[in-house]
CSV table of C-alpha atoms in Angstrom, one decimal:
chain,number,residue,atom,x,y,z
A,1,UNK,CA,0.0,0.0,0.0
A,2,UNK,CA,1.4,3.2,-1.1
A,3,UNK,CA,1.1,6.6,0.6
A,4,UNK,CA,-0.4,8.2,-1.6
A,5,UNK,CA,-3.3,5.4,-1.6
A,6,UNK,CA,-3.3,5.7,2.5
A,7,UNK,CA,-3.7,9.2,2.7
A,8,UNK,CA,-6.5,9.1,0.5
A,9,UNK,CA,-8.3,7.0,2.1
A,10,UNK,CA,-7.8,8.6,5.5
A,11,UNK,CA,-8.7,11.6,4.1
A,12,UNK,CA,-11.9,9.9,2.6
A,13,UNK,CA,-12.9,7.9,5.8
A,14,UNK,CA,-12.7,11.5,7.6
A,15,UNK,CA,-15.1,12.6,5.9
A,16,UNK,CA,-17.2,10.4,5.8
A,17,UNK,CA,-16.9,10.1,9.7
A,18,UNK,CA,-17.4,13.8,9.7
A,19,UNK,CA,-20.5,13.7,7.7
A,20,UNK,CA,-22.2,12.1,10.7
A,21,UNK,CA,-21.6,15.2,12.7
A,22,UNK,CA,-22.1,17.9,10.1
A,23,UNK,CA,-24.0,19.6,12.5
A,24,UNK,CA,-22.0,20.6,14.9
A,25,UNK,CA,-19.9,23.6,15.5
A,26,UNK,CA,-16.3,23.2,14.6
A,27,UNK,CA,-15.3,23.0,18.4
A,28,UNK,CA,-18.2,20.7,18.9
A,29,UNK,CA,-16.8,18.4,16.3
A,30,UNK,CA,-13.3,18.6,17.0
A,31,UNK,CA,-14.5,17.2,20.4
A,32,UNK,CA,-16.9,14.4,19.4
A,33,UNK,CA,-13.8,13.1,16.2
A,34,UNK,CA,-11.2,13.2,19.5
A,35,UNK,CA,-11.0,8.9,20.2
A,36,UNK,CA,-7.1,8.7,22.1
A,37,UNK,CA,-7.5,9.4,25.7
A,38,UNK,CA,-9.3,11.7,27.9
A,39,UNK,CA,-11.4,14.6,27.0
A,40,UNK,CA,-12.2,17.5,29.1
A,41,UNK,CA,-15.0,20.1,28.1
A,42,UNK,CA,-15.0,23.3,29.4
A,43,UNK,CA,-17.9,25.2,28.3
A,44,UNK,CA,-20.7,27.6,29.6
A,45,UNK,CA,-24.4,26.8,30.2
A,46,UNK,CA,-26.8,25.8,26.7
A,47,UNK,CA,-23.7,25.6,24.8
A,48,UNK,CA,-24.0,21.9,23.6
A,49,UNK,CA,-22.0,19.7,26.3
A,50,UNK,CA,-24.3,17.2,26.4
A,51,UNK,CA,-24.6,17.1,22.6
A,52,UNK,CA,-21.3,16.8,22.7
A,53,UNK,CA,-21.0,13.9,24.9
A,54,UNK,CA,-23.6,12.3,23.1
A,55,UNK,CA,-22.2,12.3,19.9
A,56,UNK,CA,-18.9,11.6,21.3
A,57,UNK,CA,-20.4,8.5,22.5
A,58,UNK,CA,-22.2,7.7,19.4
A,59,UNK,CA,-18.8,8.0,17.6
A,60,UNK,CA,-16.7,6.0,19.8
A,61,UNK,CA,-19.5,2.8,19.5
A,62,UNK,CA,-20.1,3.6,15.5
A,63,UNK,CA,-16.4,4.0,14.3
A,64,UNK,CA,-14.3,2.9,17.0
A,65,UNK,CA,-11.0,5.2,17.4
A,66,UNK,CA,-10.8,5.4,13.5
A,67,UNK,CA,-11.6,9.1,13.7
A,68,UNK,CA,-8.4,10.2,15.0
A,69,UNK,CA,-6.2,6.9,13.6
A,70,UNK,CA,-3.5,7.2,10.7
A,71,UNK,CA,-4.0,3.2,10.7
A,72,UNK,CA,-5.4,1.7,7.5
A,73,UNK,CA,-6.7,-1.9,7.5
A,74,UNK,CA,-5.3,-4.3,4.6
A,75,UNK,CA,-7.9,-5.6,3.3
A,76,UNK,CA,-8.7,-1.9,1.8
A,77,UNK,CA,-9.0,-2.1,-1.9
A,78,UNK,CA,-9.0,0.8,-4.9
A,79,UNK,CA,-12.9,0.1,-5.1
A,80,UNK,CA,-13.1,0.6,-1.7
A,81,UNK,CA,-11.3,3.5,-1.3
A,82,UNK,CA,-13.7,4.8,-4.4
A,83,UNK,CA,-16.7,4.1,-2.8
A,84,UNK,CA,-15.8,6.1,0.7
A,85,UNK,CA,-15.0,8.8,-1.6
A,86,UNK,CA,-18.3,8.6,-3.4
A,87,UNK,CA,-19.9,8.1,-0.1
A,88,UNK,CA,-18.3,11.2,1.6
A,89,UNK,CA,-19.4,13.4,-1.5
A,90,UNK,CA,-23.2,13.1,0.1
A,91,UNK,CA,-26.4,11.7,-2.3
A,92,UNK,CA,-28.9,9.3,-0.8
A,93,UNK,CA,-27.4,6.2,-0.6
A,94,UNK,CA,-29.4,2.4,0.3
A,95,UNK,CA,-29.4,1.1,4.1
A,96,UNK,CA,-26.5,-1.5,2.0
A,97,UNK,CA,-24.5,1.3,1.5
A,98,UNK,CA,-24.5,3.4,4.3
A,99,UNK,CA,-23.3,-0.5,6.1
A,100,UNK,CA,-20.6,-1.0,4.1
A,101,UNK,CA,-19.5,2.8,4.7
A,102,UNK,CA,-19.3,2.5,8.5
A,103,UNK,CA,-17.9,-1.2,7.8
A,104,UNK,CA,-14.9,0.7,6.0
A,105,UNK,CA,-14.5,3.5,8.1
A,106,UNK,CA,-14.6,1.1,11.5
A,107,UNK,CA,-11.6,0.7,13.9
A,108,UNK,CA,-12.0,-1.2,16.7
A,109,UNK,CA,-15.4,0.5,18.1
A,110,UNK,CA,-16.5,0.4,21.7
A,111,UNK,CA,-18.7,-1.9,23.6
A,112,UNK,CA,-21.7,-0.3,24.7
A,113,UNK,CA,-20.6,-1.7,28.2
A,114,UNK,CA,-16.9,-0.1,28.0
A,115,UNK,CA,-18.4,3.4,28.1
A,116,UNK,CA,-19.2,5.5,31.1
A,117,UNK,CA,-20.5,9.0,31.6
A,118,UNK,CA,-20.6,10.4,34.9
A,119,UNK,CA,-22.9,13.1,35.9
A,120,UNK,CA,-23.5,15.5,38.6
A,121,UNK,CA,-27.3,15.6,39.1
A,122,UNK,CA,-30.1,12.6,38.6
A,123,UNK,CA,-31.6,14.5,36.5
A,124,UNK,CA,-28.8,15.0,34.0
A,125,UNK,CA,-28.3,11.3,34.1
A,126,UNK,CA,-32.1,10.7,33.3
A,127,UNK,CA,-31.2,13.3,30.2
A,128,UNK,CA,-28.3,11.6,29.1
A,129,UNK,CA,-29.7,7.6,28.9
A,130,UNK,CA,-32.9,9.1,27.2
A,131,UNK,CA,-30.6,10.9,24.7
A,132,UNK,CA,-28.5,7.7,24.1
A,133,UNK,CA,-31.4,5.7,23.5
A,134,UNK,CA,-32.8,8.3,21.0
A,135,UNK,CA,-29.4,8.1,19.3
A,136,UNK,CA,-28.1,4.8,19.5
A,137,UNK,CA,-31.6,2.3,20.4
A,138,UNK,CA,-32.0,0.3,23.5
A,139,UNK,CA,-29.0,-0.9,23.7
A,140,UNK,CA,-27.5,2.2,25.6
């Protein structure tokens, strides 16, 4: 695998990864697309923390750490690396093809059960699993 191919296809699976949280803020996304270690979010009231850490969460059990990895998995073929970029363009796409996009652009993703949020308050606790379950099904 060249390079040239690798970059390509980084650049193509960040995108596509990105797509997901087209909207966000830039900071907001930056946030959520951050996999390697801990995260802390300083930021004042109504300004999307718990957005964040939703879709932070979403990310971590949809793609894995591939978000902020330079690693590409062998098995990656041209028509692959075609598709994602296809993909990442935007269009409407069947429930096939948005699969085998997140199949690509998957690196070791996250157990439900290996993620923990804390909270300060019951009631922001009650907020988050609510918004998990809107975002991810029952399974949060």
């Amino acid at each position: 695998m060249d390079k040239l191919f690798e970059q390509r296809f980084l650049d193509a699976r960040r995108q596509v990864i990105e797509r997901d949280y087209a909207s966000l803020n830039d900071m907001q996304r930056k946030a959520v697309l951050a996999t390697e270690g801990p995260l802390l979010i300083l930021a004042g009231a109504g300004s999307g923390k718990t957005t964040v850490l939703i879709h932070r969460i979403t990310n971590l059990l949809k793609y894995g750490r591939a978000s902020d990895s330079r690693e590409v998995p062998d098995y990656i073929t041209e028509n692959d690396l075609a598709f994602l970029q296809a993909y990442a363009q935007g269009g409407v796409f069947t429930q096939q093809e948005e699969s085998r996009a997140r199949l690509l652009c998957t690196l070791e993703p996250a157990m439900p059960w290996q993620v923990i949020a804390i909270t300060f308050t019951n009631k922001a606790a009650g907020e988050l699993k609510q918004r998990l379950e809107a975002a991810i099904g029952p399974d949060a």
